Short mmCIF file of C-alpha atoms and ligand atoms in Angstrom, two decimals:
data_model
loop_
_atom_site.label_atom_id
_atom_site.label_comp_id
_atom_site.label_asym_id
_atom_site.label_seq_id
_atom_site.Cartn_x
_atom_site.Cartn_y
_atom_site.Cartn_z
CA MET H 66 -41.57 29.08 -53.86
CA ASN H 67 -38.78 27.24 -52.06
CA ALA H 68 -38.65 26.44 -48.36
CA THR H 69 -37.16 29.16 -46.22
CA LEU H 70 -33.89 28.66 -44.38
CA GLU H 71 -34.56 31.49 -41.99
CA ARG H 72 -35.02 30.59 -38.31
CA TRP H 73 -35.77 32.38 -35.05
CA SER H 74 -32.34 32.65 -33.46
CA THR H 75 -33.20 30.72 -30.29
CA ARG H 76 -36.04 28.65 -28.84
CA ARG H 77 -36.78 31.48 -26.50
CA ALA H 78 -37.04 33.91 -29.43
CA PHE H 79 -39.75 31.74 -30.96
CA ILE H 80 -41.74 31.55 -27.73
CA LEU H 81 -41.45 35.29 -27.27
CA ALA H 82 -42.56 35.99 -30.83
CA VAL H 83 -45.68 33.88 -30.39
CA THR H 84 -46.32 35.49 -27.01
CA GLY H 85 -45.98 38.90 -28.66
CA ALA H 86 -48.74 37.89 -31.08
CA ALA H 87 -50.95 36.38 -28.37
CA VAL H 88 -50.76 39.00 -25.64
CA GLY H 89 -52.57 42.17 -26.64
CA LEU H 90 -55.95 43.83 -26.54
CA GLY H 91 -57.53 40.39 -26.27
CA ASN H 92 -56.19 39.94 -22.75
CA ILE H 93 -56.40 43.40 -21.29
CA TRP H 94 -59.30 45.01 -23.13
CA ARG H 95 -61.49 42.27 -24.66
CA PHE H 96 -61.30 39.60 -21.96
CA PRO H 97 -62.61 41.80 -19.12
CA TYR H 98 -65.41 43.37 -21.11
CA ILE H 99 -66.75 40.21 -22.67
CA THR H 100 -66.46 38.32 -19.39
CA GLY H 101 -68.43 41.22 -17.93
CA GLU H 102 -71.10 40.94 -20.59
CA ASN H 103 -71.39 37.18 -20.19
CA GLY H 104 -71.84 36.81 -16.47
CA GLY H 105 -68.34 36.32 -15.05
CA ALA H 106 -67.08 33.05 -13.59
CA ALA H 107 -69.08 30.61 -15.73
CA PHE H 108 -67.75 32.33 -18.83
CA LEU H 109 -64.23 32.20 -17.45
CA VAL H 110 -64.50 28.45 -16.88
CA LEU H 111 -65.69 27.90 -20.44
CA TYR H 112 -62.90 30.07 -21.81
CA VAL H 113 -60.22 28.12 -19.93
CA VAL H 114 -61.72 24.81 -21.07
CA PHE H 115 -61.66 26.03 -24.67
CA VAL H 116 -58.07 27.19 -24.34
CA LEU H 117 -57.04 23.73 -23.14
CA LEU H 118 -59.13 21.48 -25.38
CA LEU H 119 -59.28 23.62 -28.46
CA GLY H 120 -56.98 26.63 -28.53
CA LEU H 121 -53.84 24.84 -27.50
CA PRO H 122 -54.11 21.72 -29.73
CA VAL H 123 -55.16 23.86 -32.69
CA MET H 124 -52.32 26.29 -32.04
CA MET H 125 -49.97 23.34 -32.30
CA ALA H 126 -51.66 22.20 -35.51
CA GLU H 127 -51.31 25.64 -37.03
CA ILE H 128 -47.65 26.05 -36.13
CA MET H 129 -46.92 22.48 -37.29
CA ILE H 130 -48.22 23.26 -40.77
CA GLY H 131 -45.96 26.29 -40.98
CA ARG H 132 -43.00 24.40 -39.60
CA ALA H 133 -43.42 21.48 -41.97
CA GLY H 134 -44.17 23.69 -44.98
CA ARG H 135 -41.50 26.32 -44.26
CA ARG H 136 -43.32 28.74 -46.56
CA ALA H 137 -45.97 31.48 -46.41
CA PRO H 138 -49.31 30.01 -45.23
CA MET H 139 -50.99 29.48 -48.63
CA GLN H 140 -47.84 27.97 -50.08
CA SER H 141 -47.23 25.75 -47.07
CA LEU H 142 -50.76 24.39 -47.27
CA GLY H 143 -50.50 23.86 -51.02
CA HIS H 144 -47.11 22.19 -50.74
CA LEU H 145 -48.16 19.78 -48.00
CA ALA H 146 -51.48 19.01 -49.68
CA ALA H 147 -49.62 18.11 -52.88
CA GLN H 148 -47.25 15.88 -50.91
CA ALA H 149 -50.19 14.09 -49.35
CA GLY H 150 -51.99 13.75 -52.67
CA ALA H 151 -54.85 15.91 -51.38
CA SER H 152 -56.66 18.75 -53.14
CA ARG H 153 -54.67 21.90 -53.90
CA HIS H 154 -57.73 23.84 -52.78
CA TRP H 155 -56.48 23.59 -49.19
CA ARG H 156 -54.49 26.67 -50.21
CA LEU H 157 -57.70 28.67 -49.98
CA LEU H 158 -57.62 28.21 -46.23
CA GLY H 159 -54.70 30.64 -46.22
CA LEU H 160 -56.82 33.12 -48.14
CA PHE H 161 -59.70 32.69 -45.70
CA GLY H 162 -57.27 33.44 -42.86
CA ALA H 163 -56.20 36.62 -44.65
CA VAL H 164 -59.82 37.77 -44.92
CA THR H 165 -60.33 37.05 -41.22
CA VAL H 166 -57.33 39.06 -40.05
CA PHE H 167 -58.32 41.87 -42.41
CA CYS H 168 -61.59 42.32 -40.55
CA ILE H 169 -59.95 41.92 -37.14
CA LEU H 170 -57.17 44.39 -37.85
CA SER H 171 -59.73 46.99 -38.98
CA PHE H 172 -61.10 47.35 -35.44
CA TYR H 173 -57.89 46.37 -33.66
CA SER H 174 -56.22 49.43 -35.08
CA VAL H 175 -59.08 51.69 -34.00
CA VAL H 176 -59.05 50.41 -30.41
CA SER H 177 -55.26 50.55 -30.25
CA GLY H 178 -55.72 54.15 -31.34
CA TRP H 179 -57.76 54.70 -28.17
CA SER H 180 -54.65 53.63 -26.24
CA ILE H 181 -52.61 56.27 -28.06
CA GLU H 182 -55.16 58.93 -27.10
CA PHE H 183 -55.17 57.75 -23.49
CA LEU H 184 -51.39 57.62 -23.41
CA VAL H 185 -51.22 61.25 -24.45
CA MET H 186 -53.92 62.20 -21.93
CA ALA H 187 -52.13 60.32 -19.16
CA ILE H 188 -48.85 62.04 -19.95
CA ASN H 189 -50.62 65.40 -19.86
CA GLY H 190 -51.97 64.51 -16.44
CA ASP H 191 -55.54 64.82 -17.72
CA PHE H 192 -56.85 62.21 -15.30
CA VAL H 193 -55.32 63.70 -12.17
CA GLY H 194 -57.95 64.76 -9.68
CA ARG H 195 -60.82 63.64 -11.91
CA ASP H 196 -63.67 61.75 -10.31
CA PRO H 197 -64.99 58.52 -11.88
CA THR H 198 -68.01 60.18 -13.51
CA GLU H 199 -65.83 62.77 -15.19
CA ILE H 200 -63.52 60.06 -16.50
CA ALA H 201 -66.48 58.11 -17.88
CA THR H 202 -68.03 61.11 -19.62
CA GLY H 203 -64.62 62.08 -20.99
CA PHE H 204 -64.38 58.68 -22.67
CA GLU H 205 -67.89 59.05 -24.13
CA ALA H 206 -66.94 62.43 -25.53
CA PHE H 207 -63.84 60.94 -27.13
CA LEU H 208 -65.89 58.17 -28.77
CA GLY H 209 -68.20 60.79 -30.21
CA ASP H 210 -65.32 62.59 -31.90
CA PRO H 211 -64.55 60.80 -35.18
CA ARG H 212 -61.73 63.17 -36.06
CA ARG H 213 -59.63 62.38 -32.99
CA MET H 214 -60.35 58.70 -33.43
CA THR H 215 -59.43 58.69 -37.11
CA PHE H 216 -56.17 60.46 -36.34
CA ASN H 217 -55.15 57.78 -33.83
CA HIS H 218 -56.34 54.91 -36.03
CA THR H 219 -54.25 56.31 -38.89
CA LEU H 220 -51.20 56.73 -36.70
CA PHE H 221 -51.40 53.20 -35.28
CA LEU H 222 -51.92 51.56 -38.65
CA PHE H 223 -49.03 53.55 -40.05
CA MET H 224 -46.80 52.34 -37.22
CA THR H 225 -47.83 48.76 -37.90
CA MET H 226 -47.49 48.76 -41.66
CA THR H 227 -44.08 50.50 -41.64
CA VAL H 228 -42.66 47.74 -39.48
CA VAL H 229 -44.30 45.09 -41.61
CA ALA H 230 -43.08 46.71 -44.83
CA ALA H 231 -39.52 46.90 -43.54
CA GLY H 232 -39.74 43.28 -42.48
CA VAL H 233 -38.07 44.19 -39.22
CA ALA H 234 -40.67 42.45 -37.11
CA LYS H 235 -37.88 40.63 -35.38
CA GLY H 236 -36.27 43.90 -34.34
CA LEU H 237 -39.50 44.94 -32.78
CA GLU H 238 -39.89 41.55 -31.17
CA ARG H 239 -36.63 42.21 -29.40
CA LEU H 240 -37.88 45.47 -27.99
CA ASN H 241 -41.10 43.75 -27.07
CA ASN H 242 -39.30 40.97 -25.27
CA LEU H 243 -37.40 43.47 -23.26
CA LEU H 244 -40.41 45.48 -22.23
CA MET H 245 -43.20 42.94 -21.90
CA PRO H 246 -42.00 41.65 -18.53
CA LEU H 247 -42.50 45.22 -17.35
CA LEU H 248 -46.12 45.09 -18.46
CA TYR H 249 -46.65 41.88 -16.49
CA LEU H 250 -45.03 43.52 -13.49
CA LEU H 251 -47.30 46.55 -13.75
CA LEU H 252 -50.34 44.30 -14.00
CA LEU H 253 -49.17 42.47 -10.88
CA LEU H 254 -48.79 45.81 -9.14
CA LEU H 255 -52.30 46.80 -10.22
CA ALA H 256 -53.72 43.50 -9.01
CA GLY H 257 -51.89 44.07 -5.73
CA TYR H 258 -53.49 47.49 -5.46
CA ALA H 259 -56.85 45.93 -6.34
CA ALA H 260 -56.47 43.62 -3.35
CA THR H 261 -56.61 46.64 -1.05
CA THR H 262 -59.89 47.96 -2.46
CA ASP H 263 -63.39 47.29 -1.14
CA GLY H 264 -64.48 45.65 -4.37
CA PHE H 265 -61.73 43.00 -4.36
CA ALA H 266 -63.69 40.24 -2.60
CA THR H 267 -66.75 40.81 -4.77
CA ALA H 268 -64.55 40.78 -7.85
CA LEU H 269 -62.95 37.46 -6.90
CA ALA H 270 -66.30 35.85 -6.14
CA TRP H 271 -67.69 37.19 -9.39
CA LEU H 272 -64.73 35.90 -11.40
CA PHE H 273 -64.21 32.56 -9.70
CA ARG H 274 -67.54 31.38 -8.32
CA PRO H 275 -69.39 30.15 -11.38
CA ASP H 276 -73.14 30.26 -11.83
CA PHE H 277 -73.65 27.71 -14.58
CA SER H 278 -77.24 28.73 -15.16
CA ALA H 279 -75.79 31.76 -16.97
CA ILE H 280 -74.57 29.54 -19.80
CA THR H 281 -76.44 29.56 -23.11
CA PRO H 282 -75.28 28.27 -26.51
CA LEU H 283 -74.44 31.85 -27.44
CA VAL H 284 -72.30 32.35 -24.33
CA VAL H 285 -70.45 29.13 -25.19
CA MET H 286 -69.83 30.45 -28.67
CA HIS H 287 -68.50 33.77 -27.30
CA ALA H 288 -66.09 31.85 -25.05
CA MET H 289 -64.85 29.69 -27.92
CA GLY H 290 -64.30 32.68 -30.17
CA HIS H 291 -62.40 34.46 -27.45
CA ALA H 292 -60.13 31.47 -26.84
CA PHE H 293 -59.11 31.54 -30.51
CA PHE H 294 -58.75 35.32 -30.55
CA THR H 295 -56.58 35.62 -27.48
CA LEU H 296 -54.23 32.83 -28.59
CA ALA H 297 -54.02 34.33 -32.11
CA VAL H 298 -55.18 30.99 -33.54
CA GLY H 299 -57.44 30.20 -36.51
CA ALA H 300 -56.33 32.65 -39.17
CA CYS H 301 -53.00 31.15 -40.28
CA ALA H 302 -51.15 34.04 -38.60
CA LEU H 303 -49.14 31.77 -36.33
CA MET H 304 -48.58 29.44 -39.28
CA ALA H 305 -46.44 32.19 -40.75
CA TYR H 306 -44.36 32.32 -37.55
CA GLY H 307 -44.07 28.52 -37.44
CA ALA H 308 -42.18 28.57 -40.74
CA TYR H 309 -39.17 30.01 -38.89
CA MET H 310 -39.32 27.69 -35.90
CA PRO H 311 -35.96 26.07 -35.04
CA GLU H 312 -35.58 22.36 -35.86
CA HIS H 313 -35.03 20.98 -32.40
CA GLN H 314 -37.73 22.46 -30.25
CA SER H 315 -40.69 20.86 -28.56
CA LEU H 316 -43.81 22.56 -29.87
CA PRO H 317 -46.15 21.41 -27.07
CA ARG H 318 -43.87 22.92 -24.48
CA ALA H 319 -43.56 26.22 -26.35
CA ALA H 320 -47.31 26.44 -26.98
CA GLY H 321 -48.04 25.53 -23.37
CA ALA H 322 -45.81 28.32 -22.11
CA VAL H 323 -47.55 30.84 -24.34
CA ALA H 324 -51.00 29.73 -23.22
CA VAL H 325 -50.12 29.96 -19.53
CA LEU H 326 -48.74 33.45 -19.94
CA ASP H 327 -51.69 34.53 -22.06
CA VAL H 328 -54.31 33.33 -19.59
CA GLY H 329 -52.26 34.72 -16.69
CA VAL H 330 -52.22 38.22 -18.18
CA ALA H 331 -55.97 38.09 -18.79
CA LEU H 332 -56.65 37.00 -15.21
CA LEU H 333 -54.50 39.74 -13.71
CA ALA H 334 -56.20 42.34 -15.89
CA GLY H 335 -59.60 40.93 -14.94
CA ILE H 336 -58.87 41.04 -11.22
CA ALA H 337 -57.59 44.61 -11.40
CA ILE H 338 -60.45 45.87 -13.54
CA PHE H 339 -63.34 44.16 -11.75
CA SER H 340 -62.10 45.28 -8.33
CA VAL H 341 -62.44 48.84 -9.55
CA VAL H 342 -65.80 48.08 -11.13
CA PHE H 343 -67.24 46.77 -7.87
CA THR H 344 -65.54 49.38 -5.69
CA GLN H 345 -67.10 52.13 -7.80
CA GLY H 346 -70.46 50.40 -8.13
CA MET H 347 -70.10 50.26 -11.90
CA ASP H 348 -71.74 47.79 -14.28
CA PRO H 349 -69.45 44.84 -15.27
CA GLY H 350 -71.37 44.55 -18.55
CA GLU H 351 -70.59 48.08 -19.58
CA GLY H 352 -68.98 46.97 -22.86
CA PRO H 353 -65.90 47.96 -24.88
CA GLY H 354 -65.23 51.07 -22.76
CA LEU H 355 -64.68 49.02 -19.58
CA MET H 356 -60.88 49.06 -19.43
CA PHE H 357 -60.58 52.63 -20.67
CA VAL H 358 -62.76 53.91 -17.87
CA THR H 359 -61.72 51.69 -14.95
CA LEU H 360 -57.94 51.88 -15.26
CA PRO H 361 -57.67 55.68 -15.23
CA ILE H 362 -59.95 55.63 -12.15
CA ALA H 363 -57.73 53.07 -10.42
CA PHE H 364 -54.48 54.82 -11.25
CA ALA H 365 -55.91 58.22 -10.29
CA GLU H 366 -56.04 56.93 -6.73
CA LEU H 367 -52.47 55.62 -6.63
CA PRO H 368 -49.46 57.71 -5.70
CA TRP H 369 -47.64 58.72 -8.91
CA GLY H 370 -50.82 57.64 -10.70
CA ALA H 371 -50.29 59.72 -13.83
CA LEU H 372 -46.81 58.31 -14.30
CA TRP H 373 -47.92 54.69 -13.84
CA LEU H 374 -50.88 55.19 -16.13
CA SER H 375 -48.62 56.61 -18.84
CA VAL H 376 -46.23 53.68 -18.51
CA PHE H 377 -49.15 51.28 -18.60
CA PHE H 378 -50.62 52.68 -21.82
CA LEU H 379 -47.17 52.78 -23.38
CA LEU H 380 -46.65 49.10 -22.65
CA LEU H 381 -50.17 48.23 -23.76
CA LEU H 382 -49.46 50.02 -27.01
CA LEU H 383 -46.33 47.96 -27.46
CA ALA H 384 -48.25 44.75 -26.79
CA THR H 385 -50.93 45.66 -29.35
CA TRP H 386 -48.24 46.68 -31.82
CA THR H 387 -46.66 43.22 -31.87
CA SER H 388 -50.13 41.67 -32.13
CA SER H 389 -51.16 43.85 -35.04
CA ILE H 390 -47.92 43.08 -36.86
CA ASN H 391 -48.86 39.43 -36.52
CA LEU H 392 -52.37 40.23 -37.79
CA ALA H 393 -50.98 41.95 -40.87
CA GLU H 394 -48.55 39.16 -41.72
CA PRO H 395 -50.90 36.62 -43.40
CA MET H 396 -52.29 39.28 -45.74
CA VAL H 397 -48.91 40.66 -46.71
CA ALA H 398 -47.53 37.14 -47.16
CA THR H 399 -50.47 36.24 -49.39
CA LEU H 400 -49.99 39.27 -51.63
CA GLN H 401 -46.26 38.60 -51.74
CA GLY H 402 -47.02 35.03 -52.77
CA TRP H 403 -48.91 36.53 -55.70
CA GLY H 404 -45.78 38.37 -56.76
CA MET H 405 -46.22 41.79 -55.14
CA SER H 406 -43.22 43.40 -53.41
CA ARG H 407 -43.32 43.50 -49.62
CA GLY H 408 -43.54 47.27 -49.52
CA LYS H 409 -46.40 47.46 -52.00
CA ALA H 410 -48.22 44.64 -50.27
CA ALA H 411 -47.96 46.42 -46.92
CA ALA H 412 -49.22 49.67 -48.46
CA ALA H 413 -52.17 47.95 -50.11
CA VAL H 414 -53.14 46.14 -46.92
CA GLY H 415 -52.71 49.34 -44.90
CA ILE H 416 -54.99 51.36 -47.15
CA GLY H 417 -57.67 48.66 -47.27
CA VAL H 418 -57.69 48.14 -43.53
CA TRP H 419 -57.69 51.89 -42.92
CA LEU H 420 -60.78 52.39 -45.06
CA VAL H 421 -62.75 49.57 -43.44
CA GLY H 422 -61.54 50.75 -40.02
CA LEU H 423 -63.36 54.05 -40.65
CA LEU H 424 -66.63 52.14 -40.31
CA SER H 425 -65.60 51.20 -36.76
CA VAL H 426 -64.62 54.79 -36.02
CA LEU H 427 -67.99 56.09 -37.18
CA SER H 428 -69.91 53.38 -35.30
CA PHE H 429 -69.67 55.55 -32.20
CA SER H 430 -71.03 58.69 -33.83
CA THR H 431 -72.41 59.17 -37.33
CA LEU H 432 -73.11 55.50 -38.02
CA ALA H 433 -74.18 54.53 -34.48
CA GLU H 434 -77.66 53.67 -35.63
CA TRP H 435 -76.71 51.99 -38.88
CA ARG H 436 -77.43 48.41 -37.89
CA PRO H 437 -77.59 46.26 -41.02
CA LEU H 438 -77.35 42.82 -39.39
CA PHE H 439 -79.23 41.47 -36.35
CA GLY H 440 -79.21 44.88 -34.71
CA MET H 441 -75.41 45.08 -34.86
CA ASN H 442 -73.62 48.21 -36.01
CA ALA H 443 -70.37 48.06 -37.98
CA PHE H 444 -68.15 47.89 -34.88
CA ASP H 445 -70.27 45.10 -33.36
CA MET H 446 -70.08 43.21 -36.65
CA VAL H 447 -66.30 43.31 -37.04
CA THR H 448 -65.68 42.55 -33.38
CA THR H 449 -67.97 39.51 -33.32
CA ILE H 450 -68.35 37.81 -36.70
CA PRO H 451 -64.67 37.31 -37.61
CA THR H 452 -63.79 36.28 -34.06
CA GLU H 453 -66.71 34.03 -33.30
CA ILE H 454 -67.35 32.45 -36.69
CA PHE H 455 -64.33 32.88 -38.99
CA LEU H 456 -61.67 31.97 -36.41
CA PRO H 457 -63.40 28.77 -35.23
CA VAL H 458 -64.17 27.70 -38.81
CA GLY H 459 -60.58 28.42 -39.83
CA GLY H 460 -59.25 26.66 -36.73
CA LEU H 461 -61.40 23.63 -37.42
CA LEU H 462 -60.08 23.35 -40.98
CA ILE H 463 -56.49 23.90 -39.85
CA ALA H 464 -56.90 21.16 -37.26
CA ALA H 465 -58.47 18.82 -39.79
CA PHE H 466 -55.64 19.41 -42.21
CA ALA H 467 -52.93 18.76 -39.63
CA ALA H 468 -54.57 15.72 -38.04
CA TRP H 469 -56.11 14.00 -41.07
CA ILE H 470 -54.46 15.20 -44.28
CA MET H 471 -50.84 16.13 -43.62
CA PRO H 472 -48.32 13.31 -44.19
CA ARG H 473 -47.89 11.62 -40.82
CA GLY H 474 -44.10 11.68 -40.78
CA GLU H 475 -44.05 15.42 -41.48
CA ALA H 476 -46.63 16.07 -38.80
CA ARG H 477 -44.73 14.05 -36.22
CA ALA H 478 -41.46 15.77 -36.93
CA ALA H 479 -43.13 19.17 -36.83
CA LEU H 480 -44.68 18.55 -33.42
CA GLY H 481 -41.33 17.50 -32.03
CA ALA H 482 -42.77 15.58 -29.11
CA GLY H 483 -41.92 11.92 -29.65
CA GLY H 484 -44.26 9.09 -30.64
CA SER H 485 -46.67 8.95 -27.73
CA GLY H 486 -46.85 12.74 -27.52
CA PHE H 487 -47.85 12.78 -31.17
CA LEU H 488 -50.55 10.16 -30.71
CA LEU H 489 -51.95 12.08 -27.75
CA TRP H 490 -52.05 15.33 -29.74
CA GLN H 491 -53.60 13.57 -32.73
CA GLY H 492 -56.21 11.83 -30.58
CA VAL H 493 -57.21 15.06 -28.86
CA VAL H 494 -57.48 17.00 -32.14
CA ARG H 495 -59.34 14.27 -34.00
CA TRP H 496 -61.78 13.20 -31.34
CA ILE H 497 -62.14 16.20 -29.04
CA SER H 498 -61.13 19.52 -30.63
CA ILE H 499 -62.72 19.10 -34.05
CA PRO H 500 -66.06 17.66 -32.87
CA LEU H 501 -66.23 20.20 -30.03
CA ALA H 502 -65.68 23.18 -32.32
CA ALA H 503 -68.18 21.83 -34.84
CA MET H 504 -70.82 21.26 -32.17
CA VAL H 505 -70.45 24.69 -30.61
CA LEU H 506 -70.60 26.39 -33.99
CA ILE H 507 -73.72 24.51 -34.97
CA ALA H 508 -75.45 25.06 -31.63
CA GLY H 509 -74.50 28.74 -31.55
CA LEU H 510 -75.65 29.46 -35.08
CA LEU H 511 -78.97 27.61 -34.92
N1 LIG Y 745 -54.14 37.60 -29.77
C1 LIG Y 745 -54.12 39.00 -30.00
C2 LIG Y 745 -54.75 39.68 -28.80
O1 LIG Y 745 -55.16 39.02 -27.90
C3 LIG Y 745 -54.82 39.36 -31.30
C4 LIG Y 745 -54.24 38.64 -32.46
C5 LIG Y 745 -52.95 38.72 -32.92
C6 LIG Y 745 -54.91 37.72 -33.29
N2 LIG Y 745 -52.77 37.90 -33.98
C7 LIG Y 745 -53.96 37.27 -34.24
C8 LIG Y 745 -56.22 37.22 -33.31
C9 LIG Y 745 -54.32 36.32 -35.21
C10 LIG Y 745 -56.57 36.29 -34.29
C11 LIG Y 745 -55.61 35.83 -35.23
O2 LIG Y 745 -54.84 40.87 -28.75
#
């Protein structure tokens, strides 16, 4: 396989594509609920530290490999390993990434399907005049209905795989780039509304006044996993996007911009959601339903609430769409690398993910009590294990490859940050990121 000549048309296009991958359910749905489950501010501090010391340097490593290899992830790794005289088995890292995103996409599609359901309900005005308890029980009833959930899961996955099959991801990116600023604006508006509620002060204290006694090795591991998840790092998915990165662009600056935006969106969502939680006297640790219950409650109280809520779910859907396209990419690229056509590869991935996704669907009804591993049901398993173990392990290996194995000249050129910038990046990855990730993994798993 020869190096690709294709490039993102502008520097901005590259940044926006990576932002499209990064901003999604991780920021608006997962961040609030897992911060809620892990005690608030102390978790937030850990998460930000991991983004800075681990997520960001490893994101650069991952994109560098793609940019230097200019091929699909497995081929880029193999090509660079051969150049460096290292083992060809580094290719398998690309395969490991594909397995990771397979598991993640299986639940990502199901939860994005919830957004479709809520979009339709919001458009119908189903939340108008409902009190918070009614909204909460309505969500429970939806979770208990595998048929409605399967329908939405199928629809979302179909939307994703058609775009991937057509290879028009860039067309969608354009739409995304146009509309995402609107999502940020709506979140700002929501946070502004949150500031007028009774729960706002409690929410801020809860989010920003850390109680470090809440930290256990497991909480640290959750925070690390989430940092990887939200930045879309650790599964070679951004490696695929790096292959098209323009020649003359500073990677640290691009990655920094993405990280700031990504954390910003999560914070705005957190402020909005926890204000409602505390205003309504709800439990912050209520789990995966948190966003789906709090936001309809918040919007129900705003003028034009049904309209805003519809727009919000529409934009959320768009954000998850660009993320899921990124999730599908490493698998499709891998199959293509094995000689399958793009269309067939997308169909195969779609069917496989759909089937495994059914386990997540049924985890809220028929299979709720099927708990094969440490008391976790299927949904718990796919939402934690790939994120908290596979992504950090993958990220660690990606970092090791970029900082220790890859030919130095290639790595330097791919970072695009000058000599001292390169040494700084290399020092951080070698002596901080890799040991940190290894320590947290070991401590969390023991
Ligand atoms: N970052 C996305 C989100 O926050 C999810 C995502 C997209 C992802 N691509 C990824 C996670 C690759 C891990 C690996 O919703």
